[in-house]
Amino acid sequence: MKGLGGARRIDEAFEVLESVERGVAVGSPKLSAPLIFGLLNALVDAGDLRRANGLLARYGFLLREGGSLSLRVYNLLMKGCINSGLPQGAINMHDEIIRLGLKPDRLTYNTLISACVKAGKLDAALQYFEEMKDEAQKFSDAGLFPDVITYSTLLKGFGDSKDILTVHKIVSEMKTYIGLFIDRTAYTAAVDALLNCDAMKGALCIFGELLKQAGGNPELQPKPHLYLSLMRAFAGRGDYDMVKSLHKHMWLDTAGTIYPMIHEEADHLVMESALNDGQVDLAKNYLGSIITRWKRISWTSRGGMVALRTEALLGNTKSILTPYLLPQVLASDPIESVMMPFEAAQPLLGTVKLNEVAMRFFRDSAVPIIDDWGNCIGVLHREDCRELDSPLSSMMRSPPPCAVTTTSIGHVVDLIVKHRFKMVVVVNHSSLFAGTANLRAVGVFTAEQLCKLVTPVSETPGLKPSFCRSLALCCV
């Protein structure tokens, strides 16, 4: 049941539970508190409070102690409120715990503090923090004193709110707390909080202390994401030397796996730091190496924005992304002015078998497919031709990408570049509204046609561009 719950197969978990209740489950197990608690824990992890409450309503009698639910159950329900995006519900549950005469433990307070942080009630988080320490001292309960989870949660909340004074106070208290072992998670939370507050020197001091402690304890070696946090902060400030040093040491001193996504972002941050430091040529070199290594760069990412800034500073003549122009046309011209007539594209019937026209695909990388009535029903690509005895319609991509005759050339080029379409079918406006099953095509525009229209910037000095776009991948 715990495994089914963890796999989010909740309905199956309930079916197993009902079979146990009816006595027909394999092995004849009996209903017990551990069985119910395991499923409740899985529901809480999934944030499914509705079924968690339903489970308690039906089987909660197995979890009651002295007539009421145990503190362990309430701790789980509070966690469920947070996981389901209802932190206020966890805070309200504290009153019910006190009303029932239950004594909150460390987990209760840590969950309450986490709920307050997520709800943005930092004053209440500090109140529970002080109450936690007072209760621990009052009852001399070492198990109730704050732990690294408590401090890490508070640092996250006050770091996000940029309350530098409280962050310094929490870090100082955590470091002077006798008997508290500050683990990697707590060090990371302290560095992140100080970075969020723009306290760069303080963040570096804590990071240096972490590296020093890691020399004697490998379990304290920082994870790659901490290096990325520091690199992001210093890249924004244009501290190229610091970012370059962090990039180098990330490979030597980090714990865990440096996944390609992390490696790629780290490369982007080195490029950003060089650009913000005013070293445009160096940023250009990094951009070239990034494109060579990663074969791509997302324009919506932070690194993509840096690449755009670099390109803007370099200008067309020094561009590393090889802009192309369409000097023969205007981007606003309708696509019908440059399209190939549909008959010239030599469409093939969808009922024809591949072995009858196989040689056609040695010449053309994409061919439009029509039905018996001449409607365009799809496009068959060379790489999809795998079954010689199969009809073309079984291998085509349908519906085909379409544009009406009045669509601008610029928009069609965007479609080809963005989605890597090899062919866009051009139809009349009225045909498009008749449905994709009745597309009376009047023409096509292909990536190969686009490549024949373009001219590199370097070959057209002084020419005002009508359209500019990187075509490195669209004609492949």
GROMACS .gro file of C-alpha atoms in nm:
model
  476
    1MET     CA    1   0.000   0.000   0.000
    2LYS     CA    2   0.283   0.238   0.077
    3GLY     CA    3   0.438   0.162  -0.262
    4LEU     CA    4   0.109   0.220  -0.444
    5GLY     CA    5   0.061   0.546  -0.256
    6GLY     CA    6   0.413   0.660  -0.337
    7ALA     CA    7   0.347   0.583  -0.705
    8ARG     CA    8   0.029   0.798  -0.684
    9ARG     CA    9  -0.184   0.489  -0.757
   10ILE     CA   10  -0.420   0.586  -0.478
   11ASP     CA   11  -0.731   0.408  -0.606
   12GLU     CA   12  -0.544   0.077  -0.618
   13ALA     CA   13  -0.412   0.136  -0.265
   14PHE     CA   14  -0.768   0.183  -0.139
   15GLU     CA   15  -0.876  -0.135  -0.318
   16VAL     CA   16  -0.604  -0.327  -0.134
   17LEU     CA   17  -0.715  -0.173   0.195
   18GLU     CA   18  -1.077  -0.273   0.131
   19SER     CA   19  -0.968  -0.629   0.048
   20VAL     CA   20  -0.786  -0.643   0.383
   21GLU     CA   21  -1.099  -0.519   0.558
   22ARG     CA   22  -1.312  -0.786   0.386
   23GLY     CA   23  -1.058  -1.054   0.476
   24VAL     CA   24  -0.990  -1.158   0.116
   25ALA     CA   25  -0.638  -1.014   0.083
   26VAL     CA   26  -0.351  -1.253   0.012
   27GLY     CA   27  -0.196  -1.373   0.338
   28SER     CA   28  -0.503  -1.269   0.540
   29PRO     CA   29  -0.348  -0.959   0.703
   30LYS     CA   30  -0.545  -0.770   0.966
   31LEU     CA   31  -0.631  -0.403   0.973
   32SER     CA   32  -0.368  -0.229   1.185
   33ALA     CA   33  -0.238   0.118   1.270
   34PRO     CA   34   0.086   0.077   1.065
   35LEU     CA   35  -0.121  -0.018   0.758
   36ILE     CA   36  -0.343   0.290   0.786
   37PHE     CA   37  -0.054   0.515   0.874
   38GLY     CA   38   0.145   0.404   0.568
   39LEU     CA   39  -0.139   0.495   0.332
   40LEU     CA   40  -0.203   0.821   0.519
   41ASN     CA   41   0.162   0.916   0.479
   42ALA     CA   42   0.145   0.850   0.103
   43LEU     CA   43  -0.171   1.063   0.071
   44VAL     CA   44  -0.005   1.346   0.262
   45ASP     CA   45   0.304   1.333   0.040
   46ALA     CA   46   0.074   1.358  -0.262
   47GLY     CA   47  -0.105   1.658  -0.109
   48ASP     CA   48  -0.438   1.473  -0.130
   49LEU     CA   49  -0.603   1.606   0.187
   50ARG     CA   50  -0.954   1.513   0.076
   51ARG     CA   51  -0.882   1.141   0.068
   52ALA     CA   52  -0.654   1.166   0.373
   53ASN     CA   53  -0.947   1.304   0.575
   54GLY     CA   54  -1.172   1.037   0.424
   55LEU     CA   55  -0.926   0.768   0.534
   56LEU     CA   56  -0.923   0.906   0.888
   57ALA     CA   57  -1.303   0.928   0.899
   58ARG     CA   58  -1.333   0.558   0.813
   59TYR     CA   59  -1.028   0.403   0.980
   60GLY     CA   60  -0.913   0.669   1.224
   61PHE     CA   61  -1.022   0.459   1.521
   62LEU     CA   62  -0.707   0.253   1.469
   63LEU     CA   63  -0.488   0.561   1.516
   64ARG     CA   64  -0.653   0.707   1.824
   65GLU     CA   65  -0.476   0.732   2.157
   66GLY     CA   66  -0.687   0.817   2.461
   67GLY     CA   67  -0.990   0.896   2.248
   68SER     CA   68  -0.820   1.141   2.008
   69LEU     CA   69  -0.583   1.121   1.718
   70SER     CA   70  -0.216   1.103   1.810
   71LEU     CA   71   0.029   1.391   1.769
   72ARG     CA   72   0.198   1.189   1.496
   73VAL     CA   73  -0.121   1.199   1.289
   74TYR     CA   74  -0.161   1.574   1.340
   75ASN     CA   75   0.198   1.630   1.232
   76LEU     CA   76   0.121   1.439   0.914
   77LEU     CA   77  -0.197   1.636   0.849
   78MET     CA   78  -0.009   1.965   0.895
   79LYS     CA   79   0.245   1.846   0.641
   80GLY     CA   80  -0.043   1.759   0.407
   81CYS     CA   81  -0.183   2.111   0.436
   82ILE     CA   82   0.153   2.253   0.331
   83ASN     CA   83   0.193   2.007   0.043
   84SER     CA   84  -0.153   2.094  -0.087
   85GLY     CA   85  -0.079   2.467  -0.083
   86LEU     CA   86  -0.283   2.544   0.232
   87PRO     CA   87  -0.022   2.647   0.491
   88GLN     CA   88  -0.281   2.841   0.690
   89GLY     CA   89  -0.460   2.513   0.758
   90ALA     CA   90  -0.147   2.380   0.927
   91ILE     CA   91  -0.122   2.693   1.142
   92ASN     CA   92  -0.487   2.661   1.248
   93MET     CA   93  -0.431   2.298   1.343
   94HIS     CA   94  -0.193   2.408   1.619
   95ASP     CA   95  -0.489   2.539   1.822
   96GLU     CA   96  -0.663   2.203   1.796
   97ILE     CA   97  -0.348   2.024   1.915
   98ILE     CA   98  -0.331   2.247   2.223
   99ARG     CA   99  -0.707   2.212   2.288
  100LEU     CA  100  -0.673   1.832   2.292
  101GLY     CA  101  -0.395   1.856   2.549
  102LEU     CA  102  -0.128   1.718   2.316
  103LYS     CA  103   0.228   1.840   2.365
  104PRO     CA  104   0.391   1.966   2.043
  105ASP     CA  105   0.727   1.809   1.966
  106ARG     CA  106   1.015   1.931   1.750
  107LEU     CA  107   0.849   1.804   1.431
  108THR     CA  108   0.531   1.992   1.520
  109TYR     CA  109   0.718   2.320   1.564
  110ASN     CA  110   0.929   2.270   1.253
  111THR     CA  111   0.613   2.205   1.050
  112LEU     CA  112   0.444   2.513   1.199
  113ILE     CA  113   0.745   2.730   1.120
  114SER     CA  114   0.753   2.595   0.764
  115ALA     CA  115   0.381   2.672   0.725
  116CYS     CA  116   0.434   3.028   0.853
  117VAL     CA  117   0.722   3.082   0.611
  118LYS     CA  118   0.516   2.957   0.315
  119ALA     CA  119   0.222   3.175   0.423
  120GLY     CA  120   0.450   3.479   0.453
  121LYS     CA  121   0.383   3.513   0.827
  122LEU     CA  122   0.741   3.556   0.942
  123ASP     CA  123   0.648   3.718   1.273
  124ALA     CA  124   0.444   3.410   1.360
  125ALA     CA  125   0.738   3.189   1.255
  126LEU     CA  126   0.964   3.372   1.501
  127GLN     CA  127   0.697   3.343   1.769
  128TYR     CA  128   0.682   2.964   1.732
  129PHE     CA  129   1.063   2.957   1.722
  130GLU     CA  130   1.086   3.137   2.057
  131GLU     CA  131   0.805   2.923   2.201
  132MET     CA  132   0.994   2.612   2.093
  133LYS     CA  133   1.306   2.721   2.281
  134ASP     CA  134   1.110   2.828   2.590
  135GLU     CA  135   0.929   2.493   2.609
  136ALA     CA  136   1.256   2.304   2.567
  137GLN     CA  137   1.417   2.497   2.853
  138LYS     CA  138   1.105   2.477   3.070
  139PHE     CA  139   1.088   2.099   3.053
  140SER     CA  140   1.463   2.042   3.003
  141ASP     CA  141   1.374   1.851   2.688
  142ALA     CA  142   1.680   1.827   2.462
  143GLY     CA  143   1.463   1.675   2.191
  144LEU     CA  144   1.259   1.994   2.166
  145PHE     CA  145   1.542   2.240   2.100
  146PRO     CA  146   1.568   2.377   1.742
  147ASP     CA  147   1.771   2.172   1.495
  148VAL     CA  148   1.929   2.252   1.158
  149ILE     CA  149   1.591   2.207   0.989
  150THR     CA  150   1.445   2.480   1.208
  151TYR     CA  151   1.725   2.724   1.129
  152SER     CA  152   1.730   2.637   0.759
  153THR     CA  153   1.356   2.701   0.728
  154LEU     CA  154   1.385   3.038   0.900
  155LEU     CA  155   1.682   3.136   0.683
  156LYS     CA  156   1.481   3.053   0.371
  157GLY     CA  157   1.192   3.273   0.482
  158PHE     CA  158   1.391   3.575   0.597
  159GLY     CA  159   1.633   3.545   0.306
  160ASP     CA  160   1.347   3.559   0.056
  161SER     CA  161   1.210   3.868   0.235
  162LYS     CA  162   1.561   4.025   0.228
  163ASP     CA  163   1.561   4.084   0.605
  164ILE     CA  164   1.938   4.097   0.644
  165LEU     CA  165   1.935   4.180   1.016
  166THR     CA  166   1.726   3.877   1.107
  167VAL     CA  167   1.931   3.656   0.873
  168HIS     CA  168   2.252   3.764   1.049
  169LYS     CA  169   2.090   3.701   1.386
  170ILE     CA  170   1.977   3.349   1.290
  171VAL     CA  171   2.317   3.259   1.139
  172SER     CA  172   2.496   3.386   1.449
  173GLU     CA  173   2.267   3.193   1.684
  174MET     CA  174   2.301   2.875   1.477
  175LYS     CA  175   2.682   2.894   1.481
  176THR     CA  176   2.702   2.957   1.857
  177TYR     CA  177   2.445   2.691   1.950
  178ILE     CA  178   2.641   2.439   2.158
  179GLY     CA  179   2.591   2.083   2.045
  180LEU     CA  180   2.432   2.171   1.710
  181PHE     CA  181   2.602   2.015   1.409
  182ILE     CA  182   2.562   2.244   1.109
  183ASP     CA  183   2.519   2.021   0.808
  184ARG     CA  184   2.553   2.095   0.438
  185THR     CA  185   2.184   2.187   0.406
  186ALA     CA  186   2.208   2.450   0.679
  187TYR     CA  187   2.528   2.600   0.534
  188THR     CA  188   2.361   2.614   0.192
  189ALA     CA  189   2.052   2.783   0.339
  190ALA     CA  190   2.273   3.043   0.507
  191VAL     CA  191   2.464   3.120   0.185
  192ASP     CA  192   2.143   3.143  -0.020
  193ALA     CA  193   1.980   3.373   0.237
  194LEU     CA  194   2.279   3.608   0.242
  195LEU     CA  195   2.293   3.612  -0.139
  196ASN     CA  196   1.924   3.703  -0.152
  197CYS     CA  197   2.002   3.995   0.080
  198ASP     CA  198   2.294   4.106  -0.144
  199ALA     CA  199   2.536   4.035   0.142
  200MET     CA  200   2.807   3.901  -0.087
  201LYS     CA  201   3.093   3.915   0.163
  202GLY     CA  202   2.889   3.735   0.426
  203ALA     CA  203   2.790   3.466   0.175
  204LEU     CA  204   3.155   3.415   0.078
  205CYS     CA  205   3.257   3.389   0.443
  206ILE     CA  206   3.001   3.115   0.511
  207PHE     CA  207   3.097   2.940   0.185
  208GLY     CA  208   3.466   2.953   0.281
  209GLU     CA  209   3.383   2.809   0.623
  210LEU     CA  210   3.190   2.528   0.454
  211LEU     CA  211   3.486   2.443   0.230
  212LYS     CA  212   3.718   2.447   0.531
  213GLN     CA  213   3.492   2.212   0.727
  214ALA     CA  214   3.455   1.988   0.421
  215GLY     CA  215   3.831   1.931   0.427
  216GLY     CA  216   3.782   1.716   0.736
  217ASN     CA  217   3.435   1.588   0.655
  218PRO     CA  218   3.356   1.495   0.291
  219GLU     CA  219   2.984   1.489   0.371
  220LEU     CA  220   2.999   1.870   0.394
  221GLN     CA  221   3.123   1.917   0.038
  222PRO     CA  222   2.886   2.166  -0.132
  223LYS     CA  223   2.644   2.049  -0.400
  224PRO     CA  224   2.665   2.195  -0.753
  225HIS     CA  225   2.355   2.411  -0.707
  226LEU     CA  226   2.532   2.612  -0.435
  227TYR     CA  227   2.810   2.697  -0.679
  228LEU     CA  228   2.542   2.800  -0.930
  229SER     CA  229   2.378   3.029  -0.671
  230LEU     CA  230   2.709   3.205  -0.609
  231MET     CA  231   2.786   3.224  -0.980
  232ARG     CA  232   2.446   3.378  -1.056
  233ALA     CA  233   2.500   3.649  -0.797
  234PHE     CA  234   2.853   3.739  -0.907
  235ALA     CA  235   2.772   3.712  -1.279
  236GLY     CA  236   2.506   3.979  -1.236
  237ARG     CA  237   2.770   4.204  -1.079
  238GLY     CA  238   3.019   4.143  -1.358
  239ASP     CA  239   3.280   3.980  -1.132
  240TYR     CA  240   3.433   3.767  -1.405
  241ASP     CA  241   3.734   3.648  -1.200
  242MET     CA  242   3.511   3.519  -0.919
  243VAL     CA  243   3.269   3.341  -1.153
  244LYS     CA  244   3.555   3.185  -1.346
  245SER     CA  245   3.711   3.062  -1.022
  246LEU     CA  246   3.380   2.914  -0.900
  247HIS     CA  247   3.330   2.747  -1.238
  248LYS     CA  248   3.671   2.583  -1.210
  249HIS     CA  249   3.635   2.469  -0.849
  250MET     CA  250   3.284   2.333  -0.904
  251TRP     CA  251   3.446   2.041  -1.085
  252LEU     CA  252   3.707   1.985  -0.813
  253ASP     CA  253   3.528   2.042  -0.483
  254THR     CA  254   3.163   1.960  -0.539
  255ALA     CA  255   2.967   1.659  -0.416
  256GLY     CA  256   2.715   1.479  -0.631
  257THR     CA  257   2.666   1.467  -1.005
  258ILE     CA  258   2.707   1.770  -1.229
  259TYR     CA  259   2.429   1.709  -1.478
  260PRO     CA  260   2.448   1.855  -1.831
  261MET     CA  261   2.181   2.113  -1.746
  262ILE     CA  262   2.395   2.242  -1.457
  263HIS     CA  263   2.709   2.240  -1.671
  264GLU     CA  264   2.532   2.436  -1.944
  265GLU     CA  265   2.404   2.702  -1.703
  266ALA     CA  266   2.750   2.736  -1.549
  267ASP     CA  267   2.895   2.803  -1.895
  268HIS     CA  268   2.624   3.064  -1.957
  269LEU     CA  269   2.707   3.239  -1.629
  270VAL     CA  270   3.077   3.267  -1.719
  271MET     CA  271   2.973   3.430  -2.047
  272GLU     CA  272   2.738   3.666  -1.860
  273SER     CA  273   3.006   3.769  -1.613
  274ALA     CA  274   3.246   3.849  -1.898
  275LEU     CA  275   2.984   4.062  -2.074
  276ASN     CA  276   2.886   4.249  -1.756
  277ASP     CA  277   3.256   4.309  -1.694
  278GLY     CA  278   3.275   4.488  -2.028
  279GLN     CA  279   3.475   4.212  -2.201
  280VAL     CA  280   3.257   4.179  -2.511
  281ASP     CA  281   3.512   3.989  -2.721
  282LEU     CA  282   3.563   3.740  -2.440
  283ALA     CA  283   3.185   3.698  -2.408
  284LYS     CA  284   3.175   3.637  -2.784
  285ASN     CA  285   3.436   3.361  -2.751
  286TYR     CA  286   3.235   3.196  -2.473
  287LEU     CA  287   2.919   3.221  -2.684
  288GLY     CA  288   3.097   3.042  -2.967
  289SER     CA  289   3.216   2.763  -2.739
  290ILE     CA  290   2.867   2.727  -2.588
  291ILE     CA  291   2.708   2.685  -2.931
  292THR     CA  292   2.978   2.438  -3.032
  293ARG     CA  293   2.942   2.232  -2.715
  294TRP     CA  294   2.568   2.244  -2.651
  295LYS     CA  295   2.440   2.289  -3.009
  296ARG     CA  296   2.165   2.520  -2.886
  297ILE     CA  297   2.074   2.814  -2.666
  298SER     CA  298   1.722   2.900  -2.552
  299TRP     CA  299   1.633   3.263  -2.616
  300THR     CA  300   1.398   3.263  -2.317
  301SER     CA  301   1.672   3.159  -2.074
  302ARG     CA  302   1.907   3.387  -1.884
  303GLY     CA  303   2.191   3.271  -2.107
  304GLY     CA  304   1.980   3.341  -2.416
  305MET     CA  305   1.928   3.701  -2.308
  306VAL     CA  306   2.304   3.738  -2.260
  307ALA     CA  307   2.358   3.598  -2.610
  308LEU     CA  308   2.115   3.853  -2.752
  309ARG     CA  309   2.293   4.137  -2.572
  310THR     CA  310   2.627   4.011  -2.702
  311GLU     CA  311   2.494   3.990  -3.057
  312ALA     CA  312   2.354   4.343  -3.031
  313LEU     CA  313   2.693   4.479  -2.921
  314LEU     CA  314   2.880   4.289  -3.191
  315GLY     CA  315   2.660   4.408  -3.477
  316ASN     CA  316   2.577   4.219  -3.797
  317THR     CA  317   2.929   4.211  -3.938
  318LYS     CA  318   3.077   4.041  -3.631
  319SER     CA  319   2.779   3.826  -3.541
  320ILE     CA  320   2.864   3.476  -3.428
  321LEU     CA  321   2.513   3.344  -3.493
  322THR     CA  322   2.538   3.418  -3.867
  323PRO     CA  323   2.230   3.633  -3.942
  324TYR     CA  324   2.078   3.589  -4.285
  325LEU     CA  325   1.884   3.835  -4.497
  326LEU     CA  326   1.605   3.796  -4.750
  327PRO     CA  327   1.701   4.080  -4.983
  328GLN     CA  328   1.463   3.975  -5.260
  329VAL     CA  329   1.146   4.003  -5.050
  330LEU     CA  330   0.987   4.190  -4.762
  331ALA     CA  331   0.891   4.004  -4.448
  332SER     CA  332   0.544   4.159  -4.472
  333ASP     CA  333   0.480   4.027  -4.823
  334PRO     CA  334   0.218   3.748  -4.851
  335ILE     CA  335   0.351   3.396  -4.875
  336GLU     CA  336   0.167   3.339  -5.204
  337SER     CA  337   0.422   3.567  -5.371
  338VAL     CA  338   0.706   3.318  -5.315
  339MET     CA  339   0.531   2.983  -5.268
  340MET     CA  340   0.569   2.690  -5.504
  341PRO     CA  341   0.241   2.595  -5.679
  342PHE     CA  342   0.097   2.281  -5.529
  343GLU     CA  343   0.106   2.090  -5.858
  344ALA     CA  344   0.478   2.171  -5.892
  345ALA     CA  345   0.538   1.999  -5.557
  346GLN     CA  346   0.415   1.676  -5.721
  347PRO     CA  347   0.197   1.545  -5.437
  348LEU     CA  348   0.152   1.169  -5.397
  349LEU     CA  349  -0.164   0.971  -5.328
  350GLY     CA  350  -0.187   0.840  -4.973
  351THR     CA  351  -0.297   0.498  -5.099
  352VAL     CA  352   0.026   0.444  -5.297
  353LYS     CA  353   0.274   0.206  -5.135
  354LEU     CA  354   0.622   0.330  -5.053
  355ASN     CA  355   0.801   0.071  -5.269
  356GLU     CA  356   0.636   0.223  -5.578
  357VAL     CA  357   0.778   0.576  -5.517
  358ALA     CA  358   1.080   0.512  -5.294
  359MET     CA  359   1.322   0.690  -5.529
  360ARG     CA  360   1.123   1.012  -5.488
  361PHE     CA  361   1.249   1.045  -5.131
  362PHE     CA  362   1.612   1.031  -5.238
  363ARG     CA  363   1.544   1.362  -5.411
  364ASP     CA  364   1.290   1.531  -5.180
  365SER     CA  365   1.310   1.534  -4.802
  366ALA     CA  366   0.936   1.603  -4.764
  367VAL     CA  367   0.643   1.534  -5.000
  368PRO     CA  368   0.278   1.643  -4.965
  369ILE     CA  369   0.024   1.359  -4.951
  370ILE     CA  370  -0.327   1.385  -5.096
  371ASP     CA  371  -0.642   1.175  -5.089
  372ASP     CA  372  -0.850   1.058  -5.387
  373TRP     CA  373  -1.027   1.397  -5.404
  374GLY     CA  374  -0.705   1.597  -5.416
  375ASN     CA  375  -0.720   1.723  -5.057
  376CYS     CA  376  -0.386   1.756  -4.881
  377ILE     CA  377  -0.400   1.518  -4.584
  378GLY     CA  378  -0.039   1.528  -4.460
  379VAL     CA  379   0.331   1.550  -4.532
  380LEU     CA  380   0.560   1.247  -4.552
  381HIS     CA  381   0.920   1.301  -4.443
  382ARG     CA  382   1.216   1.104  -4.568
  383GLU     CA  383   1.311   0.989  -4.218
  384ASP     CA  384   0.959   0.845  -4.165
  385CYS     CA  385   0.980   0.612  -4.468
  386ARG     CA  386   1.034   0.280  -4.290
  387GLU     CA  387   0.782   0.032  -4.431
  388LEU     CA  388   0.816  -0.040  -4.805
  389ASP     CA  389   0.490  -0.236  -4.823
  390SER     CA  390   0.285   0.026  -4.636
  391PRO     CA  391   0.074   0.304  -4.790
  392LEU     CA  392   0.217   0.654  -4.764
  393SER     CA  393  -0.078   0.772  -4.552
  394SER     CA  394   0.024   0.535  -4.271
  395MET     CA  395   0.364   0.706  -4.234
  396MET     CA  396   0.280   1.071  -4.304
  397ARG     CA  397   0.255   1.346  -4.042
  398SER     CA  398  -0.099   1.475  -4.025
  399PRO     CA  399  -0.245   1.732  -4.025
  400PRO     CA  400   0.016   1.922  -4.226
  401PRO     CA  401   0.141   2.264  -4.102
  402CYS     CA  402  -0.067   2.522  -4.289
  403ALA     CA  403  -0.076   2.892  -4.367
  404VAL     CA  404  -0.327   3.090  -4.571
  405THR     CA  405  -0.218   3.272  -4.885
  406THR     CA  406  -0.227   3.610  -4.711
  407THR     CA  407   0.004   3.502  -4.426
  408SER     CA  408   0.323   3.708  -4.419
  409ILE     CA  409   0.651   3.556  -4.534
  410GLY     CA  410   0.800   3.651  -4.199
  411HIS     CA  411   0.542   3.445  -4.007
  412VAL     CA  412   0.594   3.138  -4.226
  413VAL     CA  413   0.972   3.167  -4.184
  414ASP     CA  414   0.916   3.185  -3.809
  415LEU     CA  415   0.718   2.859  -3.827
  416ILE     CA  416   0.991   2.685  -4.024
  417VAL     CA  417   1.271   2.804  -3.795
  418LYS     CA  418   1.091   2.758  -3.463
  419HIS     CA  419   0.931   2.419  -3.530
  420ARG     CA  420   1.185   2.297  -3.789
  421PHE     CA  421   0.911   2.229  -4.041
  422LYS     CA  422   1.045   2.109  -4.374
  423MET     CA  423   0.728   2.212  -4.554
  424VAL     CA  424   0.435   2.445  -4.490
  425VAL     CA  425   0.123   2.391  -4.699
  426VAL     CA  426  -0.043   2.708  -4.831
  427VAL     CA  427  -0.423   2.710  -4.860
  428ASN     CA  428  -0.697   2.958  -4.941
  429HIS     CA  429  -0.862   3.130  -4.647
  430SER     CA  430  -1.195   2.956  -4.709
  431SER     CA  431  -1.032   2.612  -4.727
  432LEU     CA  432  -0.878   2.648  -4.382
  433PHE     CA  433  -1.220   2.689  -4.223
  434ALA     CA  434  -1.351   2.380  -4.399
  435GLY     CA  435  -1.148   2.161  -4.163
  436THR     CA  436  -0.813   1.984  -4.183
  437ALA     CA  437  -0.969   1.689  -4.365
  438ASN     CA  438  -1.059   1.906  -4.667
  439LEU     CA  439  -0.751   2.118  -4.728
  440ARG     CA  440  -0.745   2.231  -5.089
  441ALA     CA  441  -0.381   2.332  -5.109
  442VAL     CA  442  -0.271   2.596  -5.358
  443GLY     CA  443   0.099   2.585  -5.287
  444VAL     CA  444   0.383   2.492  -5.052
  445PHE     CA  445   0.680   2.670  -4.903
  446THR     CA  446   0.976   2.457  -4.793
  447ALA     CA  447   1.289   2.499  -4.588
  448GLU     CA  448   1.489   2.433  -4.903
  449GLN     CA  449   1.319   2.729  -5.074
  450LEU     CA  450   1.401   2.946  -4.776
  451CYS     CA  451   1.768   2.850  -4.790
  452LYS     CA  452   1.779   2.951  -5.157
  453LEU     CA  453   1.636   3.293  -5.071
  454VAL     CA  454   1.875   3.383  -4.792
  455THR     CA  455   2.201   3.572  -4.827
  456PRO     CA  456   2.463   3.601  -4.549
  457VAL     CA  457   2.509   3.955  -4.415
  458SER     CA  458   2.876   3.960  -4.511
  459GLU     CA  459   2.781   3.923  -4.878
  460THR     CA  460   2.546   4.223  -4.883
  461PRO     CA  461   2.738   4.520  -4.740
  462GLY     CA  462   2.531   4.832  -4.701
  463LEU     CA  463   2.203   4.651  -4.778
  464LYS     CA  464   1.915   4.730  -4.546
  465PRO     CA  465   1.780   4.395  -4.423
  466SER     CA  466   1.418   4.305  -4.482
  467PHE     CA  467   1.436   4.011  -4.246
  468CYS     CA  468   1.693   3.872  -4.004
  469ARG     CA  469   1.700   3.528  -3.849
  470SER     CA  470   1.948   3.255  -3.757
  471LEU     CA  471   1.900   2.969  -4.000
  472ALA     CA  472   2.166   2.736  -3.865
  473LEU     CA  473   1.920   2.454  -3.807
  474CYS     CA  474   1.615   2.519  -4.023
  475CYS     CA  475   1.759   2.375  -4.344
  476VAL     CA  476   1.898   2.056  -4.193
   0.00000   0.00000   0.00000
